[in-house]
Coordinates of C-alpha atoms and ligand atoms in Angstrom, one line a residue:
M1 CA 32.2 -59.3 -82.1
R2 CA 31.0 -61.6 -84.8
L3 CA 32.2 -59.1 -87.4
N4 CA 35.7 -59.2 -86.0
R5 CA 35.8 -63.0 -86.1
S6 CA 34.7 -63.1 -89.7
K7 CA 37.3 -60.4 -90.6
G8 CA 40.0 -62.6 -89.0
S9 CA 39.0 -65.8 -90.9
L10 CA 38.7 -63.8 -94.2
L11 CA 42.2 -62.4 -93.7
R12 CA 43.7 -65.8 -92.9
A13 CA 42.3 -67.2 -96.1
I14 CA 44.0 -64.6 -98.3
S15 CA 47.5 -65.0 -99.6
S16 CA 48.0 -62.2 -102.1
N17 CA 48.9 -58.7 -100.8
V18 CA 46.8 -57.0 -103.5
T19 CA 43.8 -58.9 -102.4
V20 CA 44.5 -58.0 -98.8
I21 CA 44.5 -54.3 -99.7
L22 CA 41.3 -54.8 -101.7
I23 CA 39.6 -56.6 -98.8
A24 CA 40.8 -53.9 -96.4
V25 CA 39.2 -51.2 -98.6
I26 CA 35.9 -53.2 -98.7
L27 CA 36.0 -53.6 -94.9
L28 CA 36.5 -49.9 -94.5
I29 CA 33.4 -49.2 -96.6
V30 CA 31.5 -51.8 -94.7
N31 CA 32.5 -50.3 -91.4
N32 CA 31.2 -46.9 -92.5
K33 CA 27.8 -48.6 -92.8
N34 CA 28.1 -49.9 -89.2
V35 CA 24.5 -48.8 -88.4
D36 CA 23.2 -51.4 -90.9
L37 CA 25.8 -54.0 -89.8
A38 CA 24.9 -53.6 -86.1
K39 CA 21.3 -54.4 -87.1
A40 CA 22.4 -57.3 -89.2
E41 CA 24.1 -58.8 -86.1
D42 CA 20.9 -59.2 -84.3
P43 CA 19.1 -62.5 -85.0
Y44 CA 16.2 -62.8 -87.5
R45 CA 13.0 -64.6 -86.8
Y46 CA 10.7 -65.5 -89.7
F47 CA 6.9 -65.9 -89.5
T48 CA 4.4 -66.6 -92.2
W49 CA 0.8 -65.9 -91.3
T50 CA -2.3 -66.6 -93.3
V51 CA -5.2 -64.4 -92.5
S52 CA -8.7 -65.7 -93.2
Y53 CA -12.3 -65.6 -92.0
G54 CA -13.6 -68.6 -90.0
D55 CA -16.5 -69.6 -87.9
M56 CA -16.1 -69.1 -84.2
Y57 CA -18.3 -69.4 -81.1
P58 CA -16.6 -67.4 -78.3
L59 CA -19.9 -66.6 -76.6
G60 CA -21.7 -69.8 -77.8
I61 CA -23.1 -68.1 -80.9
R62 CA -21.7 -68.6 -84.3
Q63 CA -19.7 -65.6 -85.6
Q64 CA -17.4 -64.8 -88.5
G65 CA -14.0 -64.0 -87.0
I66 CA -10.5 -63.3 -88.2
L67 CA -8.1 -66.2 -87.8
I68 CA -4.4 -66.1 -88.2
N69 CA -3.0 -69.5 -89.3
S70 CA -6.5 -70.8 -88.4
Q71 CA -6.0 -69.7 -84.8
F72 CA -7.9 -67.3 -82.6
P73 CA -6.2 -65.6 -80.8
G74 CA -3.4 -65.6 -83.3
P75 CA 0.1 -67.1 -82.8
E76 CA 2.4 -65.7 -80.2
I77 CA 5.5 -63.7 -81.2
Y78 CA 8.2 -64.9 -78.9
C79 CA 11.5 -63.0 -79.3
N80 CA 14.5 -61.3 -77.5
T81 CA 15.4 -57.7 -77.2
N82 CA 16.8 -56.4 -80.6
D83 CA 15.6 -59.4 -82.6
N84 CA 14.5 -58.7 -86.2
L85 CA 11.1 -60.1 -87.0
V86 CA 10.2 -60.8 -90.6
I87 CA 6.5 -61.4 -90.7
N88 CA 4.9 -62.3 -94.1
I89 CA 1.2 -61.7 -94.0
I90 CA -0.9 -63.4 -96.6
N91 CA -4.3 -61.8 -96.8
L92 CA -7.0 -64.3 -97.7
L93 CA -9.9 -62.0 -96.6
P94 CA -12.1 -60.7 -99.4
E95 CA -11.0 -57.2 -98.4
P96 CA -7.9 -55.2 -97.5
F97 CA -6.2 -55.9 -94.2
L98 CA -3.5 -54.5 -91.9
I99 CA -1.9 -55.5 -88.6
S100 CA -0.4 -53.1 -86.1
W101 CA 1.9 -53.8 -83.2
N102 CA 0.7 -52.2 -80.0
G103 CA 3.6 -50.9 -78.0
I104 CA 6.4 -52.0 -80.4
Q105 CA 8.3 -48.8 -81.0
Q106 CA 9.5 -49.3 -84.5
R107 CA 12.5 -47.1 -84.0
R108 CA 13.2 -44.9 -87.1
N109 CA 10.6 -47.1 -88.8
S110 CA 7.0 -45.8 -88.8
W111 CA 7.0 -47.5 -92.3
E112 CA 6.1 -50.8 -90.6
D113 CA 3.7 -49.5 -88.0
G114 CA 0.7 -51.0 -89.8
V115 CA -1.9 -48.4 -89.3
Y116 CA -3.6 -46.7 -92.3
G117 CA -1.7 -43.5 -91.7
T118 CA 1.6 -45.3 -92.4
N119 CA 0.8 -48.3 -94.6
C120 CA -1.3 -49.2 -97.5
P121 CA -3.6 -52.0 -96.6
I122 CA -2.7 -55.4 -98.0
P123 CA -5.1 -56.1 -100.8
S124 CA -7.2 -59.2 -100.8
G125 CA -5.2 -62.2 -102.0
K126 CA -1.9 -60.5 -101.7
N127 CA 0.9 -60.5 -99.1
F128 CA 3.1 -58.0 -97.4
T129 CA 6.2 -58.7 -95.3
Y130 CA 6.8 -56.6 -92.2
T131 CA 10.4 -56.3 -91.1
I132 CA 10.4 -55.0 -87.5
Q133 CA 13.2 -54.7 -85.0
V134 CA 12.2 -54.9 -81.3
K135 CA 15.0 -52.5 -80.6
D136 CA 15.8 -51.9 -76.9
Q137 CA 12.5 -53.3 -75.8
I138 CA 11.4 -56.0 -73.3
G139 CA 8.0 -57.0 -72.0
S140 CA 4.5 -57.9 -72.9
F141 CA 2.6 -56.4 -75.9
F142 CA 0.1 -57.5 -78.5
Y143 CA -0.7 -57.1 -82.2
F144 CA -4.1 -56.5 -83.6
S145 CA -6.1 -56.0 -86.8
S146 CA -6.0 -52.2 -87.3
F147 CA -7.9 -51.6 -90.6
A148 CA -11.6 -51.0 -91.2
F149 CA -13.3 -52.2 -88.0
H150 CA -11.6 -55.6 -88.0
K151 CA -10.4 -55.4 -84.4
V152 CA -14.0 -56.4 -83.4
A153 CA -13.6 -59.7 -85.3
G154 CA -10.4 -60.9 -83.6
G155 CA -7.1 -61.1 -85.6
Y156 CA -5.0 -60.3 -82.5
G157 CA -2.3 -62.1 -80.6
P158 CA 0.4 -61.7 -78.0
I159 CA 4.0 -60.4 -78.3
R160 CA 6.5 -61.4 -75.7
I161 CA 10.0 -59.8 -75.7
L162 CA 12.5 -61.5 -73.4
S163 CA 15.5 -59.8 -71.9
R164 CA 18.9 -60.7 -73.3
P165 CA 20.4 -63.5 -71.2
K166 CA 23.0 -61.5 -69.4
I167 CA 20.6 -58.7 -68.2
P168 CA 19.1 -59.7 -64.9
A169 CA 15.4 -59.4 -64.3
P170 CA 14.5 -58.0 -60.9
F171 CA 12.9 -61.3 -59.9
A172 CA 13.7 -65.0 -59.9
E173 CA 13.0 -66.9 -63.1
P174 CA 9.4 -68.1 -62.7
A175 CA 8.5 -71.8 -63.1
G176 CA 6.2 -70.9 -66.0
D177 CA 5.1 -68.0 -68.1
F178 CA 1.4 -67.7 -69.3
T179 CA -0.2 -65.3 -71.7
V180 CA -3.7 -64.1 -70.9
L181 CA -5.4 -61.9 -73.5
I182 CA -8.6 -60.4 -72.1
G183 CA -11.1 -58.2 -73.8
D184 CA -14.7 -57.3 -74.2
W185 CA -16.6 -58.8 -77.2
Y186 CA -19.7 -58.3 -79.3
S187 CA -21.7 -61.3 -80.4
Y188 CA -22.5 -59.6 -83.7
D189 CA -20.3 -59.9 -86.8
H190 CA -18.0 -57.0 -87.4
T191 CA -19.6 -56.2 -90.8
H192 CA -22.9 -55.5 -89.0
L193 CA -21.3 -53.4 -86.3
K194 CA -19.3 -51.4 -89.0
T195 CA -22.5 -50.8 -91.0
V196 CA -24.2 -49.4 -87.9
L197 CA -21.3 -47.1 -87.1
D198 CA -21.0 -46.0 -90.7
G199 CA -24.7 -45.1 -90.5
G200 CA -23.8 -42.7 -87.7
I201 CA -25.3 -44.8 -84.9
Q202 CA -23.7 -46.0 -81.7
I203 CA -23.2 -49.8 -81.3
G204 CA -24.0 -50.0 -77.6
L205 CA -22.3 -52.1 -75.0
P206 CA -20.3 -55.3 -75.6
N207 CA -22.0 -58.6 -74.9
G208 CA -19.3 -60.5 -73.1
V209 CA -15.7 -60.9 -72.0
L210 CA -13.2 -63.2 -73.6
I211 CA -10.1 -64.8 -71.9
N212 CA -7.7 -66.1 -74.6
G213 CA -10.6 -66.1 -77.1
R214 CA -13.1 -68.0 -74.9
G215 CA -16.1 -66.5 -73.2
L216 CA -17.4 -69.9 -72.1
N217 CA -15.6 -73.0 -70.9
G218 CA -12.6 -71.2 -69.4
Q219 CA -9.1 -72.4 -69.9
S220 CA -7.1 -74.0 -67.1
F221 CA -3.6 -72.7 -66.2
T222 CA -1.8 -75.6 -64.5
V223 CA 0.6 -74.8 -61.7
E224 CA 2.8 -76.9 -59.4
P225 CA 2.3 -76.3 -55.7
G226 CA 4.9 -73.9 -54.2
K227 CA 6.1 -72.5 -57.5
T228 CA 5.8 -69.0 -58.9
Y229 CA 4.3 -68.2 -62.3
R230 CA 4.3 -65.1 -64.5
F231 CA 1.0 -64.1 -66.1
R232 CA 1.3 -61.6 -69.0
I233 CA -2.1 -59.9 -69.3
S234 CA -3.2 -57.6 -72.1
N235 CA -6.5 -55.9 -72.5
V236 CA -7.0 -56.4 -76.3
G237 CA -10.7 -55.4 -76.0
L238 CA -12.7 -52.6 -77.6
Q239 CA -13.7 -50.3 -74.8
S240 CA -14.1 -51.8 -71.3
T241 CA -11.7 -51.5 -68.4
L242 CA -11.3 -55.0 -67.0
N243 CA -10.5 -56.1 -63.5
F244 CA -8.4 -59.3 -63.2
R245 CA -8.1 -61.4 -60.1
I246 CA -7.4 -64.9 -58.9
E247 CA -9.4 -66.4 -56.1
D248 CA -7.4 -66.6 -52.8
H249 CA -4.2 -65.6 -54.5
S250 CA -2.4 -62.3 -54.5
M251 CA -0.5 -60.9 -57.5
K252 CA 2.8 -59.1 -57.5
L253 CA 3.0 -56.6 -60.3
V254 CA 6.4 -56.8 -62.0
E255 CA 6.1 -55.2 -65.5
V256 CA 3.9 -52.7 -67.3
E257 CA 4.3 -52.4 -71.1
G258 CA 8.1 -53.0 -71.0
T259 CA 8.9 -51.3 -67.7
H260 CA 9.8 -53.2 -64.6
T261 CA 7.7 -51.8 -61.8
Q262 CA 8.2 -51.5 -58.1
Q263 CA 6.8 -54.8 -57.0
S264 CA 3.6 -54.1 -55.2
T265 CA 1.1 -56.8 -54.3
Y266 CA -2.6 -56.6 -55.3
S267 CA -5.6 -58.8 -54.8
S268 CA -7.0 -57.5 -58.1
I269 CA -5.8 -55.2 -60.9
D270 CA -7.7 -52.9 -63.3
I271 CA -6.3 -53.1 -66.8
H272 CA -7.6 -50.5 -69.2
V273 CA -8.2 -51.2 -72.9
G274 CA -4.9 -51.4 -74.8
Q275 CA -2.8 -51.9 -71.7
S276 CA -0.5 -54.8 -70.8
C277 CA 1.2 -56.0 -67.6
S278 CA 2.9 -59.0 -65.9
V279 CA 2.1 -60.3 -62.5
L280 CA 3.8 -63.1 -60.4
V281 CA 1.5 -65.6 -58.7
R282 CA 2.8 -68.1 -56.2
A283 CA 0.8 -71.3 -56.0
D284 CA 0.8 -71.2 -52.2
Q285 CA -2.7 -72.3 -51.3
F286 CA -4.4 -75.6 -50.7
A287 CA -4.2 -77.7 -53.9
K288 CA -7.5 -77.4 -55.7
D289 CA -8.8 -75.4 -58.6
Y290 CA -9.4 -71.6 -58.2
Y291 CA -11.3 -69.2 -60.3
I292 CA -9.5 -66.6 -62.4
A293 CA -12.1 -63.9 -62.9
V294 CA -12.2 -61.0 -65.4
S295 CA -15.0 -58.5 -65.3
T296 CA -15.9 -55.2 -66.8
R297 CA -15.7 -52.1 -64.6
F298 CA -17.6 -48.9 -64.2
A299 CA -20.7 -50.2 -66.2
S300 CA -24.2 -50.5 -64.9
T301 CA -24.1 -54.2 -65.8
T302 CA -21.0 -56.1 -65.0
L303 CA -19.9 -58.8 -67.5
T304 CA -17.7 -61.5 -66.0
S305 CA -15.7 -64.4 -67.6
T306 CA -13.7 -67.1 -65.8
A307 CA -10.7 -69.3 -66.3
F308 CA -9.0 -71.6 -63.7
L309 CA -5.8 -71.8 -61.8
H310 CA -5.4 -75.6 -61.6
Y311 CA -3.0 -77.1 -59.1
A312 CA -1.3 -80.1 -60.9
N313 CA -2.4 -82.5 -58.1
S314 CA -5.8 -81.0 -57.7
V315 CA -8.9 -83.2 -57.8
T316 CA -11.2 -80.5 -56.5
P317 CA -12.9 -78.2 -59.0
A318 CA -13.5 -74.5 -58.2
T319 CA -16.6 -74.2 -56.2
G320 CA -19.1 -71.4 -55.3
S321 CA -19.1 -68.1 -57.2
P322 CA -16.1 -66.5 -58.7
P323 CA -14.5 -63.8 -56.5
L324 CA -16.1 -60.4 -56.8
G325 CA -14.2 -57.4 -58.1
P326 CA -13.8 -54.0 -56.4
T327 CA -17.1 -52.3 -55.8
S328 CA -15.7 -48.8 -55.5
Q329 CA -15.8 -47.0 -58.8
Y330 CA -13.0 -44.6 -59.6
D331 CA -11.1 -43.8 -56.4
W332 CA -9.9 -47.3 -55.9
S333 CA -8.7 -47.5 -59.5
L334 CA -7.1 -44.1 -59.4
N335 CA -5.2 -45.0 -56.2
Q336 CA -4.1 -48.2 -57.7
A337 CA -2.9 -46.4 -60.9
R338 CA -0.9 -44.0 -58.7
S339 CA 0.8 -46.9 -56.9
I340 CA 2.2 -48.3 -60.2
L341 CA 5.8 -46.9 -60.3
T342 CA 9.0 -47.6 -62.1
N343 CA 11.7 -49.5 -60.2
L344 CA 14.6 -47.1 -60.8
S345 CA 17.3 -49.6 -59.8
A346 CA 16.1 -52.5 -62.0
S347 CA 17.6 -53.1 -65.4
G348 CA 15.3 -52.7 -68.4
P349 CA 16.2 -53.8 -72.0
R350 CA 19.8 -52.5 -71.3
P351 CA 22.0 -53.4 -68.3
N352 CA 21.9 -49.9 -66.9
P353 CA 19.2 -49.1 -64.4
Q354 CA 15.8 -47.8 -65.7
G355 CA 16.3 -44.8 -63.4
S356 CA 19.4 -43.6 -65.2
Y357 CA 17.2 -41.4 -67.5
H358 CA 16.3 -38.5 -65.3
Y359 CA 13.1 -37.4 -67.1
G360 CA 12.2 -35.1 -64.3
S361 CA 15.2 -32.8 -64.9
I362 CA 14.6 -32.3 -68.7
N363 CA 12.9 -29.0 -69.7
V364 CA 9.6 -29.4 -71.3
T365 CA 9.7 -27.7 -74.7
R366 CA 6.0 -27.8 -75.5
T367 CA 2.7 -28.5 -73.9
L368 CA -0.3 -30.2 -75.6
R369 CA -3.7 -30.2 -74.0
L370 CA -5.9 -32.8 -75.7
S371 CA -9.6 -32.9 -75.0
S372 CA -11.9 -35.6 -76.3
S373 CA -15.5 -34.9 -77.3
A374 CA -18.5 -36.7 -78.8
G375 CA -21.0 -35.1 -81.1
F376 CA -22.9 -35.2 -84.4
I377 CA -21.8 -34.1 -87.8
D378 CA -24.4 -34.1 -90.5
G379 CA -26.6 -36.1 -88.2
K380 CA -24.0 -38.8 -87.7
Q381 CA -22.2 -39.8 -84.5
R382 CA -18.6 -38.7 -84.5
Y383 CA -15.8 -38.3 -81.9
A384 CA -13.0 -35.8 -81.9
V385 CA -9.7 -34.6 -80.3
N386 CA -9.5 -30.8 -79.9
S387 CA -12.6 -30.5 -82.1
V388 CA -11.2 -32.4 -85.1
S389 CA -12.8 -35.6 -86.0
F390 CA -10.2 -37.5 -88.0
V391 CA -11.0 -38.8 -91.5
P392 CA -8.4 -40.9 -93.3
G393 CA -6.7 -39.3 -96.4
D394 CA -7.0 -40.9 -99.8
T395 CA -3.3 -41.9 -99.4
P396 CA -1.4 -43.1 -96.2
L397 CA 0.0 -39.9 -94.6
K398 CA 3.5 -41.3 -94.3
L399 CA 3.6 -42.0 -98.1
A400 CA 2.0 -38.6 -98.9
D401 CA 4.7 -37.0 -96.8
H402 CA 7.5 -39.0 -98.4
F403 CA 6.4 -38.5 -102.0
K404 CA 5.3 -34.9 -101.3
I405 CA 1.8 -35.5 -102.6
P406 CA -0.1 -32.2 -101.9
D407 CA -3.5 -31.8 -100.2
V408 CA -3.6 -35.2 -98.4
F409 CA -3.1 -33.5 -95.0
R410 CA -2.1 -30.1 -93.7
L411 CA 0.3 -29.6 -90.7
G412 CA -1.4 -27.5 -88.2
S413 CA -4.8 -29.0 -88.9
I414 CA -5.1 -29.7 -85.2
L415 CA -4.2 -27.3 -82.4
D416 CA -2.1 -27.8 -79.3
Y417 CA -5.1 -27.0 -77.1
P418 CA -8.9 -27.4 -77.2
P419 CA -10.2 -24.6 -79.4
D420 CA -13.4 -22.8 -78.9
A421 CA -14.8 -24.3 -82.1
L422 CA -17.4 -26.8 -83.2
M423 CA -16.5 -30.3 -84.0
H424 CA -15.5 -30.7 -87.7
L425 CA -14.0 -33.3 -89.9
G426 CA -10.3 -33.2 -90.9
T427 CA -7.2 -35.3 -91.7
S428 CA -5.5 -34.0 -88.6
V429 CA -1.7 -34.1 -88.5
M430 CA 0.3 -32.2 -85.9
A431 CA 3.9 -31.1 -86.6
A432 CA 6.5 -31.9 -83.9
D433 CA 10.2 -31.6 -83.7
Y434 CA 12.5 -34.6 -83.3
R435 CA 14.0 -34.6 -79.8
A436 CA 11.4 -32.2 -78.4
F437 CA 10.5 -33.1 -74.9
I438 CA 6.7 -32.6 -74.5
E439 CA 4.0 -32.6 -71.9
I440 CA 0.7 -33.9 -73.0
I441 CA -2.4 -33.3 -70.8
F442 CA -5.3 -35.5 -71.7
E443 CA -8.5 -33.8 -70.5
N444 CA -11.7 -35.8 -70.1
H445 CA -14.9 -33.8 -69.7
E446 CA -17.1 -36.9 -70.3
D447 CA -18.4 -39.5 -67.9
I448 CA -16.6 -42.5 -69.4
V449 CA -13.0 -43.7 -68.9
Q450 CA -10.8 -42.8 -71.8
T451 CA -7.6 -44.6 -72.7
W452 CA -5.0 -43.1 -75.0
H453 CA -2.1 -44.7 -76.9
L454 CA 0.8 -43.2 -78.7
D455 CA 2.6 -45.3 -81.4
G456 CA 6.4 -45.2 -81.6
H457 CA 7.0 -44.1 -78.0
S458 CA 6.6 -44.7 -74.3
F459 CA 5.7 -41.9 -72.1
F460 CA 6.0 -41.1 -68.4
V461 CA 2.6 -40.9 -66.7
V462 CA 3.5 -38.0 -64.3
G463 CA 0.1 -37.3 -63.0
M464 CA -3.6 -38.0 -62.9
D465 CA -6.4 -36.5 -60.9
G466 CA -10.1 -35.5 -60.9
G467 CA -11.3 -32.1 -61.9
L468 CA -9.9 -29.6 -64.3
W469 CA -6.2 -29.5 -65.0
S470 CA -4.5 -26.1 -64.4
P471 CA -0.8 -25.1 -64.3
A472 CA -0.9 -25.6 -60.5
S473 CA -1.6 -29.3 -61.1
R474 CA 2.0 -29.6 -62.1
R475 CA 3.0 -29.3 -58.5
Q476 CA 1.7 -32.8 -57.9
Y477 CA 3.6 -34.4 -60.8
N478 CA 5.8 -37.4 -60.0
L479 CA 9.2 -36.3 -61.5
K480 CA 11.1 -39.2 -60.0
D481 CA 9.7 -42.7 -60.6
A482 CA 6.5 -42.3 -62.7
I483 CA 5.7 -45.4 -64.8
S484 CA 6.9 -45.4 -68.4
R485 CA 4.3 -47.0 -70.7
C486 CA 2.5 -46.5 -74.1
T487 CA -1.1 -46.5 -73.0
T488 CA -2.8 -44.5 -70.2
Q489 CA -6.3 -44.1 -68.9
V490 CA -8.1 -40.9 -68.1
Y491 CA -10.8 -41.1 -65.5
P492 CA -14.2 -39.4 -66.1
N493 CA -14.1 -35.6 -65.6
S494 CA -10.4 -36.0 -64.8
W495 CA -7.0 -35.4 -66.4
T496 CA -3.8 -37.4 -67.0
S497 CA -0.5 -35.8 -67.8
V498 CA 2.4 -37.6 -69.6
Y499 CA 5.9 -36.5 -70.5
V500 CA 7.3 -37.9 -73.8
S501 CA 10.6 -37.6 -75.5
L502 CA 10.0 -37.4 -79.2
D503 CA 13.1 -39.5 -80.0
N504 CA 11.6 -41.3 -83.0
V505 CA 11.3 -39.7 -86.4
G506 CA 8.1 -40.7 -88.2
M507 CA 4.4 -40.4 -88.6
W508 CA 2.8 -41.7 -85.4
N509 CA -0.8 -42.4 -84.5
L510 CA -2.1 -40.9 -81.3
R511 CA -5.5 -42.5 -80.6
T512 CA -8.2 -43.5 -78.2
E513 CA -8.2 -47.2 -77.5
F514 CA -12.0 -47.0 -77.3
W515 CA -12.3 -48.7 -80.7
A516 CA -15.7 -47.3 -81.9
R517 CA -14.5 -43.8 -81.1
Q518 CA -11.2 -44.4 -82.8
Y519 CA -13.1 -45.6 -85.9
L520 CA -15.3 -42.5 -85.8
G521 CA -12.5 -39.9 -85.6
Q522 CA -10.9 -39.8 -82.1
Q523 CA -7.3 -39.9 -83.3
F524 CA -4.7 -38.0 -85.1
Y525 CA -1.1 -38.3 -86.3
L526 CA 2.0 -36.7 -84.8
R527 CA 4.6 -36.0 -87.5
V528 CA 7.9 -36.2 -85.7
Y529 CA 10.3 -34.5 -88.1
S530 CA 14.0 -33.9 -88.3
P531 CA 15.2 -31.3 -90.9
A532 CA 18.4 -33.3 -91.4
E533 CA 16.2 -35.9 -93.3
S534 CA 19.0 -38.4 -92.7
T535 CA 18.9 -42.2 -92.8
R536 CA 20.5 -42.0 -89.4
D537 CA 17.3 -40.7 -88.0
E538 CA 14.8 -42.5 -90.2
N539 CA 15.0 -45.7 -92.3
P540 CA 14.5 -45.4 -96.0
I541 CA 11.2 -46.5 -97.4
P542 CA 11.2 -50.3 -97.4
K543 CA 11.8 -51.9 -100.8
N544 CA 8.6 -53.9 -100.6
A545 CA 6.4 -51.0 -99.5
L546 CA 2.9 -51.3 -100.9
L547 CA 1.7 -48.2 -102.8
C548 CA -1.9 -47.1 -103.0
G549 CA -4.0 -44.0 -103.4
R550 CA -2.1 -41.2 -105.1
A551 CA 1.2 -42.8 -104.2
T552 CA 0.8 -45.4 -106.9
K553 CA 2.0 -42.9 -109.6
Ligands
LIG1 C1 5.2 -61.8 -100.6 O1 5.8 -63.1 -100.2 C2 7.0 -63.4 -101.0 C3 7.5 -64.7 -100.5 O2 6.4 -65.7 -100.5 C4 8.0 -62.4 -100.8 O3 9.1 -62.6 -101.7 C5 7.5 -61.0 -101.2 O4 8.4 -60.0 -100.9 C6 6.2 -60.7 -100.4 N1 5.7 -59.4 -100.8 C7 5.7 -58.3 -100.1 C8 5.1 -57.1 -100.6 O5 6.3 -58.3 -99.0
LIG2 C1 13.9 -53.2 -57.8 O1 14.8 -53.9 -58.5 C2 15.9 -54.5 -57.7 C3 16.8 -55.2 -58.7 O2 17.6 -54.3 -59.3 C4 15.3 -55.5 -56.8 O3 16.3 -56.1 -56.0 C5 14.3 -54.8 -55.9 O4 13.6 -55.7 -55.0 C6 13.2 -54.1 -56.7 N1 12.4 -53.2 -55.8 C7 11.1 -53.3 -55.8 C8 10.4 -52.4 -54.9 O5 10.5 -54.0 -56.6
LIG3 C1 16.1 -25.6 -68.2 O1 15.6 -24.3 -68.0 C2 16.3 -23.6 -67.0 C3 15.5 -22.2 -66.8 O2 15.0 -21.8 -68.0 C4 17.7 -23.4 -67.4 O3 18.4 -22.6 -66.4 C5 18.4 -24.8 -67.5 O4 19.7 -24.6 -67.9 C6 17.6 -25.6 -68.5 N1 18.1 -27.0 -68.4 C7 18.5 -27.7 -69.5 C8 19.0 -29.0 -69.2 O5 18.4 -27.2 -70.6

């Protein structure tokens, strides 16, 4: 539209016929590049972030944490569907640093994904500008420090992608919209924890739970009586499933990682590490202050943190103890997970209903069975997927692929199914075809909850159950209205199946969200490849791309 208007004004301004022809030729050329132009029409938002260490006291003990623009949590990214985000990160840490964007799909653009498999870390004292388009996305996500073991030190913040104005949300506009980042936390500095892990020793359980960076003196969320508020909750933590609840208030779940859900009402919700969701809460109780409680699940010791729902006219503080979470272990959580479904008739990022993509009638072209394991290699604790414990290459994999640098990784270094082999180290990269439609079965033979995340994509969580997966398990798949999201849990001694359309060319990280395990090898990369090697399928390497390792030559 805007393009047509500028064409019109240009033409009016021109008197000479020759010039008219020249301009017409230029416009023709420009029109052929309409992919770029379409992108250029979407608004740009600019951010400059300075990353530094600072003292913080989230659990009352002084710690060195990562601050962004002197804040913890970091500043919120607030944007609309299709906006272009230009984020200049100035690294004032004494070591290299990267940020990754959990759930932001980076269409055709794994160049900006911000994990070490795709990007060189930003050297100390240098900057790097990410250019990201939040193409066809809505909803609640977060960013985090992805390099080294930085995630344990903070350096995370919320991302909120609003629908374009003309696309209706399947609920009335709430009176307010709050961000709630929850996560478990260690009271040790990350350098200490990293040293322990590097020594091949487990780091034990976290020491507390933070709500928006605070483990003590909980924040108050102020509400007007009778009005409805949206809470966007992300579990930005390191390993613990967290239960979220508000005393005497029910919550209507409306969104999960960018998908509008069938709106069910819950008194508490389990949010697994790496997951995000939105709930609506109506301030329909007696005007006082109420506890908001967040506590760890499935652990022998429950850690709890509180914040407050404060009615604007309240003079009565919250009293008594915070409400207790569910006592049942896995069944309650599994049943809740199965009740989280896509609202097929609601609009998503586009005006057409979310149910217009009939994933259940697409033929699966490949099945992956991914099994996690823990073990020791050379006396050191390691974790693996299909027996391969990932070790980073000397060069980011995406750059090695682009510059055809040999011997950084080998396609086929991880198999499609758990092999009968001992755990070993490897720079595991799996080859995958662009536009393949694959089934991934996450198999968990351990007694912890696992959580898996795939960069660059959303997947349909078609089934989860206890016991061993077998082809007969497919009979219970939900092929109609399974939730589409980017992070899924797998209960202990259970399986979870997802369907994913590999519609995004690039090098994509598939990882556990259990951060110590991720750090010690429980991850790999999926190289989604199109033989066309066309810029229609994948953006060219960014002009400002940092080069490192063997890519510097
Ligand atoms: C660093 O920031 C400057 C602007 O301050 C910018 O021009 C430059 O492109 C940035 N460097 C990278 C690698 O993005
Ligand atoms: C699904 O979305 C529609 C809006 O398109 C809304 O009217 C309806 O209430 C929603 N259904 C559920 C179960 O949330
Ligand atoms: C899926 O596979 C079935 C049986 O192999 C075939 O008949 C059908 O045409 C396929 N559907 C699509 C959409 O490719």
